[in-house]
XYZ file of N, CA, C and O in Angstrom:
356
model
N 78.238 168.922 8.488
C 76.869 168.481 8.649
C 75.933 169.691 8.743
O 76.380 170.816 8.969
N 74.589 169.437 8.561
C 73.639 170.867 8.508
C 73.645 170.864 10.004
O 73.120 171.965 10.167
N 73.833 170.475 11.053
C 74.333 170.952 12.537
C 75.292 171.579 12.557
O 75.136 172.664 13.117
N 76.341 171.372 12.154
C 77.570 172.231 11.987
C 77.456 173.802 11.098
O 78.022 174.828 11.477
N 76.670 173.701 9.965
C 76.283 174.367 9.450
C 75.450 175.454 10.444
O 75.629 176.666 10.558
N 74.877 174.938 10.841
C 73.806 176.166 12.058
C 73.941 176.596 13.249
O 73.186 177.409 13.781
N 75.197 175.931 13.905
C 76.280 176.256 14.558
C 77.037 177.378 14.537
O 77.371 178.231 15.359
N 77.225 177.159 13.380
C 78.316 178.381 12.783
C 77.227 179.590 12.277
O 77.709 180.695 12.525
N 76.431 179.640 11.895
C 75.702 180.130 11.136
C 75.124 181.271 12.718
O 74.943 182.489 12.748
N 75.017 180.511 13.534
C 74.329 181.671 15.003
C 75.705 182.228 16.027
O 75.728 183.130 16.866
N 77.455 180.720 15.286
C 78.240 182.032 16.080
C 78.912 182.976 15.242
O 79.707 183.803 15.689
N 78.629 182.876 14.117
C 78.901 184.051 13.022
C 77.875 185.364 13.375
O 78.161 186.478 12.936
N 76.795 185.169 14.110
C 75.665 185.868 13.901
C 76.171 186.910 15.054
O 76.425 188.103 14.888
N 76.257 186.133 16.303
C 76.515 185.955 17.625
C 77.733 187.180 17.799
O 77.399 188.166 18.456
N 78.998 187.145 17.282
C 80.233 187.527 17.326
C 79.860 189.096 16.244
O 79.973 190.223 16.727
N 79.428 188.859 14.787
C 79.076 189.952 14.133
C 77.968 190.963 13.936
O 77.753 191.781 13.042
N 77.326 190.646 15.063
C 75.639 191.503 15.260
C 75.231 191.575 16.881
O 74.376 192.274 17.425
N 76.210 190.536 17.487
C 76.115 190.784 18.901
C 74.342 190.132 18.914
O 73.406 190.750 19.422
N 74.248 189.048 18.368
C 72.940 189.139 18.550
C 71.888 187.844 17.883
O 71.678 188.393 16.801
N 71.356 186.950 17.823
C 71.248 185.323 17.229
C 69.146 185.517 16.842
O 68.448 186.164 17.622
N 68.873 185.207 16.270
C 67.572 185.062 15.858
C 66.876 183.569 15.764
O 66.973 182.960 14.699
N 66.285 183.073 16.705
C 66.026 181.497 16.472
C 64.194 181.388 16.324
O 63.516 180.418 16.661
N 63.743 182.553 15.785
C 62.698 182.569 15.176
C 61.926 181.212 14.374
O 60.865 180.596 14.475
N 62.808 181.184 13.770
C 62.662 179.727 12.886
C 63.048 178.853 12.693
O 63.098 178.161 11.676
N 63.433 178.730 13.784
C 64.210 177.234 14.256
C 62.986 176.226 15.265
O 62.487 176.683 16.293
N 62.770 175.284 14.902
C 61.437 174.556 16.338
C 61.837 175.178 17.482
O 62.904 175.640 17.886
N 60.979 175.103 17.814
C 60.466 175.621 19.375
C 61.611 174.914 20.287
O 61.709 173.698 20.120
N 62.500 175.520 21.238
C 63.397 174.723 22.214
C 64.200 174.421 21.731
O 64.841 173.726 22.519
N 65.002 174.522 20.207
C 66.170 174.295 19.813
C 67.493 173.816 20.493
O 68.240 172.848 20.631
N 67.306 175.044 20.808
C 69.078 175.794 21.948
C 68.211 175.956 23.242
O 68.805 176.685 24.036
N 67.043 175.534 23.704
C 67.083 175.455 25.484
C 68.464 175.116 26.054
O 69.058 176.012 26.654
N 68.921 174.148 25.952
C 70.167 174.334 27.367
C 71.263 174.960 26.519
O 72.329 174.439 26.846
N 71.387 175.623 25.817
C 72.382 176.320 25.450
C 72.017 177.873 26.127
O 72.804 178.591 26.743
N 71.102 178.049 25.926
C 69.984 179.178 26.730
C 70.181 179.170 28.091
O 70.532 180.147 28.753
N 69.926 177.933 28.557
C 69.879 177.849 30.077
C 71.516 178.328 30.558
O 71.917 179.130 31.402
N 72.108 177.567 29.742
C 73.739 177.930 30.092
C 74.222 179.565 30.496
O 74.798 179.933 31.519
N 73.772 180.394 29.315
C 73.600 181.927 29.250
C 72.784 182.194 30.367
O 73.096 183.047 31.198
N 72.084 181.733 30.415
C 71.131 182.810 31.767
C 72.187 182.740 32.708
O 72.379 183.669 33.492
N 73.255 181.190 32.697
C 73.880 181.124 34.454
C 74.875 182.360 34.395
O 75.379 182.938 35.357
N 75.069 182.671 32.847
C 76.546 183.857 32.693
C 75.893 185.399 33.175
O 76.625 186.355 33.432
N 74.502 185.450 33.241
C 73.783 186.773 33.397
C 72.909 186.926 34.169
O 72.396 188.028 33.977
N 72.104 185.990 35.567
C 70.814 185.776 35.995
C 69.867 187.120 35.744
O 68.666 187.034 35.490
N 70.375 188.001 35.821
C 69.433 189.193 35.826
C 69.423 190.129 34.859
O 69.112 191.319 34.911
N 70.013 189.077 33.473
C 69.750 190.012 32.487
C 70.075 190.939 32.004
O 69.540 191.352 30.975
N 71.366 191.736 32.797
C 71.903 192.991 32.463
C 72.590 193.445 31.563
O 72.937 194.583 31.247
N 72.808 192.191 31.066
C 73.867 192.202 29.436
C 73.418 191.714 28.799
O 73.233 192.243 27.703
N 72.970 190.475 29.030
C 72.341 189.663 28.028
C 70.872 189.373 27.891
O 70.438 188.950 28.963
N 69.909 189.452 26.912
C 68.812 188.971 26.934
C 68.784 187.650 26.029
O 69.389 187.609 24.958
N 67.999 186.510 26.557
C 67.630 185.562 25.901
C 66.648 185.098 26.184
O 66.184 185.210 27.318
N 65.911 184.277 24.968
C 64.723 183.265 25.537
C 64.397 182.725 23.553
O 65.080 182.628 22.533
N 62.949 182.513 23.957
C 63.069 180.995 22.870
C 63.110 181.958 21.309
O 62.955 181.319 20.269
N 63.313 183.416 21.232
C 63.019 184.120 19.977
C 64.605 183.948 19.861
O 65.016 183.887 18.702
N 65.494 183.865 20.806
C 67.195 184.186 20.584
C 67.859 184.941 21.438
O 67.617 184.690 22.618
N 68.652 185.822 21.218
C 69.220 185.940 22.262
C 70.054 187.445 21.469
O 70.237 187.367 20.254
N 70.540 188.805 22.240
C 70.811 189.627 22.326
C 71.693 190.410 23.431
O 71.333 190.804 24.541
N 72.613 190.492 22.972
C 74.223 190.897 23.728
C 73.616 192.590 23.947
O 73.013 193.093 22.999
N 73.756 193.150 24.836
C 73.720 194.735 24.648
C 75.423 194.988 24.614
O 76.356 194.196 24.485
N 75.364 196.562 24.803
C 76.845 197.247 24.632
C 77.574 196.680 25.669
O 78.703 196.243 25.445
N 77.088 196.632 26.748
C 77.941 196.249 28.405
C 78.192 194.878 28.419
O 78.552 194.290 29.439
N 78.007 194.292 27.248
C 78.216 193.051 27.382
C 79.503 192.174 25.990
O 79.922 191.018 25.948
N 79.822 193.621 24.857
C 80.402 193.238 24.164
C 81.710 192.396 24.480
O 82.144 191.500 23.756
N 82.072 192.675 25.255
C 83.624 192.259 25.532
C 83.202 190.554 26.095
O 84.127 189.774 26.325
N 81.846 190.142 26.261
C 81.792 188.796 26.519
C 81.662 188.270 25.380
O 81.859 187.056 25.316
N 81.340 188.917 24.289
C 80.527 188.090 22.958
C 81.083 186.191 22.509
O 80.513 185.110 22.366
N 82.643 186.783 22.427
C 83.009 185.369 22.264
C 82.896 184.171 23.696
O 82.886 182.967 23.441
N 82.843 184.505 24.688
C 82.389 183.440 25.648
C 80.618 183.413 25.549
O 80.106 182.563 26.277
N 79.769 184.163 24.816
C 78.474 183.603 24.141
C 78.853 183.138 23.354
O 78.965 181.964 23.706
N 79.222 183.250 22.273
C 79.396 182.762 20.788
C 80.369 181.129 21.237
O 80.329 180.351 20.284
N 81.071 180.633 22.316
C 81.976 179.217 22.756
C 80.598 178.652 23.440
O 80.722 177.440 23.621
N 79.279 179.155 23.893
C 78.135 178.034 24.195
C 77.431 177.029 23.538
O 76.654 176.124 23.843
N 78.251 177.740 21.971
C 77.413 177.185 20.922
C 78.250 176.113 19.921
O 77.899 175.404 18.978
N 79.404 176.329 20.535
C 80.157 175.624 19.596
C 80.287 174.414 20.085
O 80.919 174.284 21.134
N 79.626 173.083 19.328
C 79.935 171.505 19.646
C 81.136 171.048 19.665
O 81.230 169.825 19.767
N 81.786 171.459 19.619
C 82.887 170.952 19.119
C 83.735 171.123 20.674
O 84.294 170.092 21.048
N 83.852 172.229 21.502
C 85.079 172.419 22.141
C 84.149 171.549 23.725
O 83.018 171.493 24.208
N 85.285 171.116 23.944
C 85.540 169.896 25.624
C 85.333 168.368 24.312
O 85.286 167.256 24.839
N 85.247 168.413 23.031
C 85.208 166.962 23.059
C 86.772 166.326 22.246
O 87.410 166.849 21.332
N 87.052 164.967 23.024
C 88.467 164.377 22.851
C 89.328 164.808 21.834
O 90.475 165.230 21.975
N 88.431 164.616 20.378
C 88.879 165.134 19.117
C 89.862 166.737 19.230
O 91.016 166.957 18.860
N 89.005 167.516 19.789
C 89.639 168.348 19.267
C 90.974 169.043 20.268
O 90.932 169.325 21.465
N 91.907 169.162 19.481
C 93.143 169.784 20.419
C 93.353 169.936 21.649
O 92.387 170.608 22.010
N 93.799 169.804 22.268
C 93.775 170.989 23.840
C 94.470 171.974 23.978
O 94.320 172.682 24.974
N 95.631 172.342 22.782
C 96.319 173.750 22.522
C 95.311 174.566 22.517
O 94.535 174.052 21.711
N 94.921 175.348 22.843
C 94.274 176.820 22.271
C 95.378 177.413 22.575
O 96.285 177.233 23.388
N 94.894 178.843 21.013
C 95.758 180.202 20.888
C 95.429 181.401 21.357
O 96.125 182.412 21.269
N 94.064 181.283 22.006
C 93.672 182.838 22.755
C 92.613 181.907 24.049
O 92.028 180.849 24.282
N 93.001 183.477 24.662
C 92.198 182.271 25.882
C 91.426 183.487 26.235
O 91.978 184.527 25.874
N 90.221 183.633 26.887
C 89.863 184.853 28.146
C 90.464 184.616 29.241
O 90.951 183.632 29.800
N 90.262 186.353 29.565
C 91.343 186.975 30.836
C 90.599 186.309 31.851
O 90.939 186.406 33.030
């Protein structure tokens, strides 16, 4: 679906640039996906976000893929597996 499509499209972005652009996306897109991230950072020290997107610095690479799993619809719903093959430490 073009949701799935833009999904992937910001954790491709997310994982390979450390970094998401929602410039042109309506206004409030990803709010609670946003809100979620602030709870992983309150003060910002790794991560910056707000309604332009969102930006991983260096001290924060080793989180990228637990940013880049806020975005993905897909994981907690019934459908999909409950095997996973990599987990965080």
């Amino acid at each position: 679906s073009d949701e799935d499509r833009l999904r992937a499209a910001v954790i491709e972005s997310i994982m390979c640039r450390g970094e998401a652009d929602f410039s042109e996306l309506p206004s409030g897109r990803f709010a609670p996906e946003l809100e979620r991230l602030r709870a992983l950072d309150p003060a910002q020290t790794w991560l910056e976000c707000g309604p332009w997107g969102l930006r991983v610095s260096e001290a924060g690479r080793s989180l990228l893929r637990v940013v880049a799993m806020v975005f993905d619809a897909h994981l907690g719903r019934a459908e999909v597996p409950a095997t996973r093959y990599s987990r965080l430490a």
